[in-house]
Tab-separated table of C-alpha atoms in Angstrom:
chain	number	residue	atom	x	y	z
Z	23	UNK	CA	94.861	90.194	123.074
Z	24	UNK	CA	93.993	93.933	122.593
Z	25	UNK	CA	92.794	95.204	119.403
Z	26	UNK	CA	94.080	98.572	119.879
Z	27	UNK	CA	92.688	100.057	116.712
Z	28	UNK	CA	88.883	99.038	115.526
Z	29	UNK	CA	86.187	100.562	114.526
Z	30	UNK	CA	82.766	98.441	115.014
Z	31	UNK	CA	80.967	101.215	115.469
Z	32	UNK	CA	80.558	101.874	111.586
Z	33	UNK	CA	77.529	101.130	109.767
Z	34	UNK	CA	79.479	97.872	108.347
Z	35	UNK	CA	79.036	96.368	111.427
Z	36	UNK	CA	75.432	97.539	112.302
Z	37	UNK	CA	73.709	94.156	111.089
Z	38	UNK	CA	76.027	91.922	113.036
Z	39	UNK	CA	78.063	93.890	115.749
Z	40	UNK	CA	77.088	91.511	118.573
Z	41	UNK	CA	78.048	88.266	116.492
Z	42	UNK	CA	81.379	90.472	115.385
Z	43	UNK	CA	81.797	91.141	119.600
Z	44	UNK	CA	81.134	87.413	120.471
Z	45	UNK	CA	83.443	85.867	117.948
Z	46	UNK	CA	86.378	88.715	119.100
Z	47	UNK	CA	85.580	87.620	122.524
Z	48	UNK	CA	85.988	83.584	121.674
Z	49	UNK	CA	89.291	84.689	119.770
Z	50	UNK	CA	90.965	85.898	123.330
Z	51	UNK	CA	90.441	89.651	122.324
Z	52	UNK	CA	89.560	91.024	125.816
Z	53	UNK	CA	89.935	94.612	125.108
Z	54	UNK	CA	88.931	96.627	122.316
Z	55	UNK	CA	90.164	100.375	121.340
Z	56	UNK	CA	87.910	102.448	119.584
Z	57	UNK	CA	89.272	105.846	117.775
Z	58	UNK	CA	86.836	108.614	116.553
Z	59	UNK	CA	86.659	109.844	113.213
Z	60	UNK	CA	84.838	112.975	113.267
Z	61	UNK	CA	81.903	114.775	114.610
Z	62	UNK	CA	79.103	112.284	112.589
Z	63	UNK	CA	80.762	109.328	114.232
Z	64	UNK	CA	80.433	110.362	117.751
Z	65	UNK	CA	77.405	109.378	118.429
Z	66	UNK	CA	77.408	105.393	117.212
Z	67	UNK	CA	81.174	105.662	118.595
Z	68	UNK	CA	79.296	106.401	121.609
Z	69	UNK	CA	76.574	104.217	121.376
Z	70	UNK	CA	79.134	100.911	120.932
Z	71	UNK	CA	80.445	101.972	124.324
Z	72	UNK	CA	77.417	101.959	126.064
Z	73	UNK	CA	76.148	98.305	124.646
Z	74	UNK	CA	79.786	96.948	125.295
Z	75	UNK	CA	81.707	98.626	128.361
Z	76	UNK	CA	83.359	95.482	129.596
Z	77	UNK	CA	85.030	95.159	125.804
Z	78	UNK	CA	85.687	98.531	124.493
Z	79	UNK	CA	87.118	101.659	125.455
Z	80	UNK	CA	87.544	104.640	122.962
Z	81	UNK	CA	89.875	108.120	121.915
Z	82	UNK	CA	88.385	111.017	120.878
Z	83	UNK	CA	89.950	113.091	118.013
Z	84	UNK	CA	89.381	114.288	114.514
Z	85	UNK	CA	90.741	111.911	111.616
Z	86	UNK	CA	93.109	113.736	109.377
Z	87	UNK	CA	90.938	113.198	106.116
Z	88	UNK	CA	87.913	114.907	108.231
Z	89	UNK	CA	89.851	117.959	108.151
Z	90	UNK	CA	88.792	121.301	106.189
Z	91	UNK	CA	88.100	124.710	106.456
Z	92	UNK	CA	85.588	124.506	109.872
Z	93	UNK	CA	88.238	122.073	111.312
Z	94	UNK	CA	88.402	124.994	114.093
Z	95	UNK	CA	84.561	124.480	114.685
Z	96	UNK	CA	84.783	120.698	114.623
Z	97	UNK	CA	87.948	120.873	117.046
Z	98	UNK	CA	85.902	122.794	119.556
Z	99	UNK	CA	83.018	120.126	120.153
Z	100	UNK	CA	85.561	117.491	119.834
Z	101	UNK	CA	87.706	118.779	122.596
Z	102	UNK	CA	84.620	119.381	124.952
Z	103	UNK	CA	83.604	115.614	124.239
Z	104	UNK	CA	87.281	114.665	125.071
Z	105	UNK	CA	86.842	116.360	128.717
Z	106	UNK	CA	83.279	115.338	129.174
Z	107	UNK	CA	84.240	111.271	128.384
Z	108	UNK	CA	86.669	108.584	129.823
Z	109	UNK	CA	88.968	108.756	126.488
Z	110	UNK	CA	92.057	106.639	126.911
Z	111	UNK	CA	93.738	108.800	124.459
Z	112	UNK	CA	93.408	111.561	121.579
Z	113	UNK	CA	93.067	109.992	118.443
Z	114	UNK	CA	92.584	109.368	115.876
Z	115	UNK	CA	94.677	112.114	114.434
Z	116	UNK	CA	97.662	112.991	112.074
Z	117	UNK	CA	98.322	113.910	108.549
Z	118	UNK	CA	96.775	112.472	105.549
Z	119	UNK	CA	98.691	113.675	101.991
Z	120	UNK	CA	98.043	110.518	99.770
Z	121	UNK	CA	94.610	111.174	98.600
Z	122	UNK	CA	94.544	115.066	98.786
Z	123	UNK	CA	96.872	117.867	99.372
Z	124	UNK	CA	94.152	120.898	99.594
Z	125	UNK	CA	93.787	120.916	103.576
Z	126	UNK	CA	97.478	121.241	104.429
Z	127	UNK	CA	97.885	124.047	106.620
Z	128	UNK	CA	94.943	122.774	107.963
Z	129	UNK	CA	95.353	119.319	108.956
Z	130	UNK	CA	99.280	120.829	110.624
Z	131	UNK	CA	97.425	122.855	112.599
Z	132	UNK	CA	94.835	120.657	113.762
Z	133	UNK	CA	97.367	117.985	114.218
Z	134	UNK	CA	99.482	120.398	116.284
Z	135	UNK	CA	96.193	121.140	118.366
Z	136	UNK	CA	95.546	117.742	119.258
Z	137	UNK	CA	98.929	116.791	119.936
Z	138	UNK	CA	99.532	119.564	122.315
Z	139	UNK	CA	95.331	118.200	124.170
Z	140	UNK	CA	97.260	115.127	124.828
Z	141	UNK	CA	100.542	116.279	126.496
Z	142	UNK	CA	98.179	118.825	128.643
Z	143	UNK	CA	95.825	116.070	129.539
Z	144	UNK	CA	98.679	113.281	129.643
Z	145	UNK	CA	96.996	111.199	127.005
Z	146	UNK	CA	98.549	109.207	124.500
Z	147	UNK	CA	98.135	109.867	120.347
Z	148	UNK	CA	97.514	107.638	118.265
Z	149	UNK	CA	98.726	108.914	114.745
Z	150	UNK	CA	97.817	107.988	110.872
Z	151	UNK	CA	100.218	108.965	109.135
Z	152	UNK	CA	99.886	108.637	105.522
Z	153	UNK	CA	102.270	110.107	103.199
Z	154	UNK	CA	103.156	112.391	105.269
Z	155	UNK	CA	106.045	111.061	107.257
Z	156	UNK	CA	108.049	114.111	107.302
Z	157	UNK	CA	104.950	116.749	108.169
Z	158	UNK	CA	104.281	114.280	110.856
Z	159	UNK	CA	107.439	114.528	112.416
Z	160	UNK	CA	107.765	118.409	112.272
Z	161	UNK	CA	105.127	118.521	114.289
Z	162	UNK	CA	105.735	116.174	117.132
Z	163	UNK	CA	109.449	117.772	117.425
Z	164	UNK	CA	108.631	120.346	119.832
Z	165	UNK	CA	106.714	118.271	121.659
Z	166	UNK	CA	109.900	115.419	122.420
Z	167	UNK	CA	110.808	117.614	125.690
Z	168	UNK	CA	107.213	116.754	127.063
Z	169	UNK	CA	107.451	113.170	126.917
Z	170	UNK	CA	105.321	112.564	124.273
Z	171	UNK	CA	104.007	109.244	123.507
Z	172	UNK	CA	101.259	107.285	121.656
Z	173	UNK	CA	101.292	104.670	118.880
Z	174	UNK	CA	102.160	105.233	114.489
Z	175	UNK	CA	98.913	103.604	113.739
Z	176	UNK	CA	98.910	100.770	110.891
Z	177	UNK	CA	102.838	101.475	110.699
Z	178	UNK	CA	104.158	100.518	107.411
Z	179	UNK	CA	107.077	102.683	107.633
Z	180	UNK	CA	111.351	101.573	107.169
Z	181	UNK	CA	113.553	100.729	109.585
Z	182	UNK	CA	115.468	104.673	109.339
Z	183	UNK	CA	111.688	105.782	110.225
Z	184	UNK	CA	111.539	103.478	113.217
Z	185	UNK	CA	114.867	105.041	114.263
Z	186	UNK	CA	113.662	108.368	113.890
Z	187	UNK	CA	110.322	108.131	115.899
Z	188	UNK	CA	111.948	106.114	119.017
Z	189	UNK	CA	113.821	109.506	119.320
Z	190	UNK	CA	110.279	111.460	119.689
Z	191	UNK	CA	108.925	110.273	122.345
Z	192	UNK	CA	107.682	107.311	124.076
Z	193	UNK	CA	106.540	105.443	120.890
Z	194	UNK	CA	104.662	102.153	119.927
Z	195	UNK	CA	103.919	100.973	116.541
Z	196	UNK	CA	100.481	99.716	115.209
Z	197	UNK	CA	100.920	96.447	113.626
Z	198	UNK	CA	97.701	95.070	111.815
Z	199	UNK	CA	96.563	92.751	108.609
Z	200	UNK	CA	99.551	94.529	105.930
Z	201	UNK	CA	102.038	92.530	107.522
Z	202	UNK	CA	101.158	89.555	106.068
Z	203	UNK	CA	100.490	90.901	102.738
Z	204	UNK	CA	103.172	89.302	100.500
Z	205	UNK	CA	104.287	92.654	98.914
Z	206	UNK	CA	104.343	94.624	102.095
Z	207	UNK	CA	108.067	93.638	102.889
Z	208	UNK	CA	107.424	94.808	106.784
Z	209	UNK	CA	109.559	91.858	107.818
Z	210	UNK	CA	112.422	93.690	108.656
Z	211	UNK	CA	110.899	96.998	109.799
Z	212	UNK	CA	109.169	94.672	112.845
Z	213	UNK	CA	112.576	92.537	113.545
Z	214	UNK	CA	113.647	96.498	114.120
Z	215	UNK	CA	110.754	97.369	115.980
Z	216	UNK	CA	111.235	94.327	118.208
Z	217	UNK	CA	107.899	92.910	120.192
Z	218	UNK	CA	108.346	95.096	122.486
Z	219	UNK	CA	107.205	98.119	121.149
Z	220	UNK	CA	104.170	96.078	119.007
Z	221	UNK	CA	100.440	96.510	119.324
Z	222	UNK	CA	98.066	94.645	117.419
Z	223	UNK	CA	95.646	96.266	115.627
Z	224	UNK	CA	92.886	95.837	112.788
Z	225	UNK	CA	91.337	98.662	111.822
Z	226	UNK	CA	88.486	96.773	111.000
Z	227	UNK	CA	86.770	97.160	108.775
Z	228	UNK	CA	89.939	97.683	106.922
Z	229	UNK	CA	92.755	96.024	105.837
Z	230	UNK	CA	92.007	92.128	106.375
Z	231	UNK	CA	94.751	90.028	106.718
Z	232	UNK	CA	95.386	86.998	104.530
Z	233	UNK	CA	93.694	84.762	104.622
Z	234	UNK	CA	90.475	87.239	104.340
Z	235	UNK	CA	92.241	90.190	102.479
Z	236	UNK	CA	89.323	91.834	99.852
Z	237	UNK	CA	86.592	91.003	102.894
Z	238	UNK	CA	85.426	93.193	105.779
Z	239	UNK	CA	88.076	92.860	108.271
Z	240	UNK	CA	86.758	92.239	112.325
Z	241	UNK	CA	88.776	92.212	115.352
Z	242	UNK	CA	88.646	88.218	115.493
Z	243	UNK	CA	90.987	88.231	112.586
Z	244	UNK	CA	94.020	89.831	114.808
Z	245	UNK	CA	94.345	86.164	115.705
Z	246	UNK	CA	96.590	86.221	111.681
Z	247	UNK	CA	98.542	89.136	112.464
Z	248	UNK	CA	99.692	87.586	115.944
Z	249	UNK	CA	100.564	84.552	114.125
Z	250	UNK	CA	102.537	86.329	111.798
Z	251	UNK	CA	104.630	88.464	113.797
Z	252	UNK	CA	105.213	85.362	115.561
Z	253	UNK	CA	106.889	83.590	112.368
Z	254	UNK	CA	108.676	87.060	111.597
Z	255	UNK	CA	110.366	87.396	115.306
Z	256	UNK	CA	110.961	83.845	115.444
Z	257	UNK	CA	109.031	83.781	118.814
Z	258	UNK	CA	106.120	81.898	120.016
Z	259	UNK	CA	102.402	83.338	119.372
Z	260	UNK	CA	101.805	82.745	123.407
Z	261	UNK	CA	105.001	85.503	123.945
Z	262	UNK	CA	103.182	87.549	120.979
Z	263	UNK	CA	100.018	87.462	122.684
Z	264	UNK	CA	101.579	88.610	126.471
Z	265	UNK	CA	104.037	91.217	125.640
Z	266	UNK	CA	101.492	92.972	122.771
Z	267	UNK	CA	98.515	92.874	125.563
Z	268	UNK	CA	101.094	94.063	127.801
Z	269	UNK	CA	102.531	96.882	125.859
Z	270	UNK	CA	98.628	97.932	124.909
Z	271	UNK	CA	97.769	98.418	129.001
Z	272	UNK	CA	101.237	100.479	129.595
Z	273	UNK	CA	100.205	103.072	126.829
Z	274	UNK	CA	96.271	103.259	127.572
Z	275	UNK	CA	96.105	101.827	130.542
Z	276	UNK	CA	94.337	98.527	132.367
């Protein structure tokens, strides 16, 4: 499996990131996708590459609750680390409304400006997209002629949404630990998907799936979500496992 969406390199993990690694590892997680936050989090972003290149690889962009009024300086050093890195894509990057409104006109623009890095640099995005469906896709409408594609991180959208983003570009959907939460209803909204457009994610160390929901979620625990959207699609978790891990190495590459 591929956890396309973690990040160990937080200060939750600090006391046991090796044991978190090793028990990912033993869970058949073989790859590992790392998105940036903002400029503090480059550097132990970058430090969890260097201890574990043969399990992670990492996108470099700044997270849509990061922005404010110096997103412009931020944007600068974070596009010269996106050129000076092996990034598999921009990210992670998007629009943010549910906890604050303030920043705007300023997360649009520095959405746009990321979004526009990636079709330049033929990149995929991968989005968080909060509250904000409709801001999200004003944006990535100009870009459909450019073949735009990427993944709607921790997707928790409706079916009519699904519809409407398979018509913006090359799209995948980020399934993690809220599918199995019994008052998610995302049952339907991944039979429309279909498994093959899915990616598993975690965002560890968010959003645990039951049976560890309240705890600090790890990328061993994507082992639940598979077995879930097995159940939902009626499929095996074997046919979960291949299609997902082959779906994550067509967007970001092997």
């Amino acid at each position: 499996m591929v956890d396309t969406h973690t990040h160990i390199y937080l200060p939750e993990f600090d006391e046991d990131r090796e044991a978190v690694v090793s028990r990912a590892e033993k869970s058949g997680v073989v790859r590992m996708i790392l998105p940036n936050v903002d400029m503090g989090t480059i550097p132990f972003l970058k430090r969890t590459l260097r201890e574990y290149p043969s399990s992670c690889r990492a996108a470099m962009g700044l997270h849509p609750t990061s922005v404010n009024e110096n997103y412009e300086f931020d944007l600068r050093h974070i596009e010269s680390e996106l050129d000076r890195g092996e990034y598999c894509a921009v990210g992670e990057i998007g629009i943010d409304l549910y906890w604050d409104r303030t920043f705007l006109k300023e997360q649009l623009k520095a959405f746009d400006i990321q979004v526009r890095w990636a079709c330049e640099r033929s990149l995929p995005v991968i989005i968080h997209s909060r509250d904000a469906f409709e801001e999200i896709v004003s944006v990535l409408k100009p870009y459909s002629p450019l073949f735009l594609k990427g993944v709607f991180h921790s997707f928790g959208g409706t079916p009519e949404q699904v519809k409407v983003i398979r018509e913006l570009g090359d799209f995948y959907f980020g399934i993690n630990g809220v599918v199995t939460f019994k008052n998610a209803r995302l049952d339907v909204t991944v039979q429309e998907i279909g498994i093959d457009r899915i990616l598993l994610e975690t965002d560890a160390p968010y959003l645990a799936p039951v049976p560890f929901r309240g705890k600090r979620n790890e990328p061993s625990y994507i082992v639940k979500t598979a077995e879930k959207i097995a159940d939902v699609l009626d499929i095996s978790f074997e046919r979960v496992v291949d299609v997902t891990t082959r779906n994550a190495e067509n967007l970001f590459g092997r």
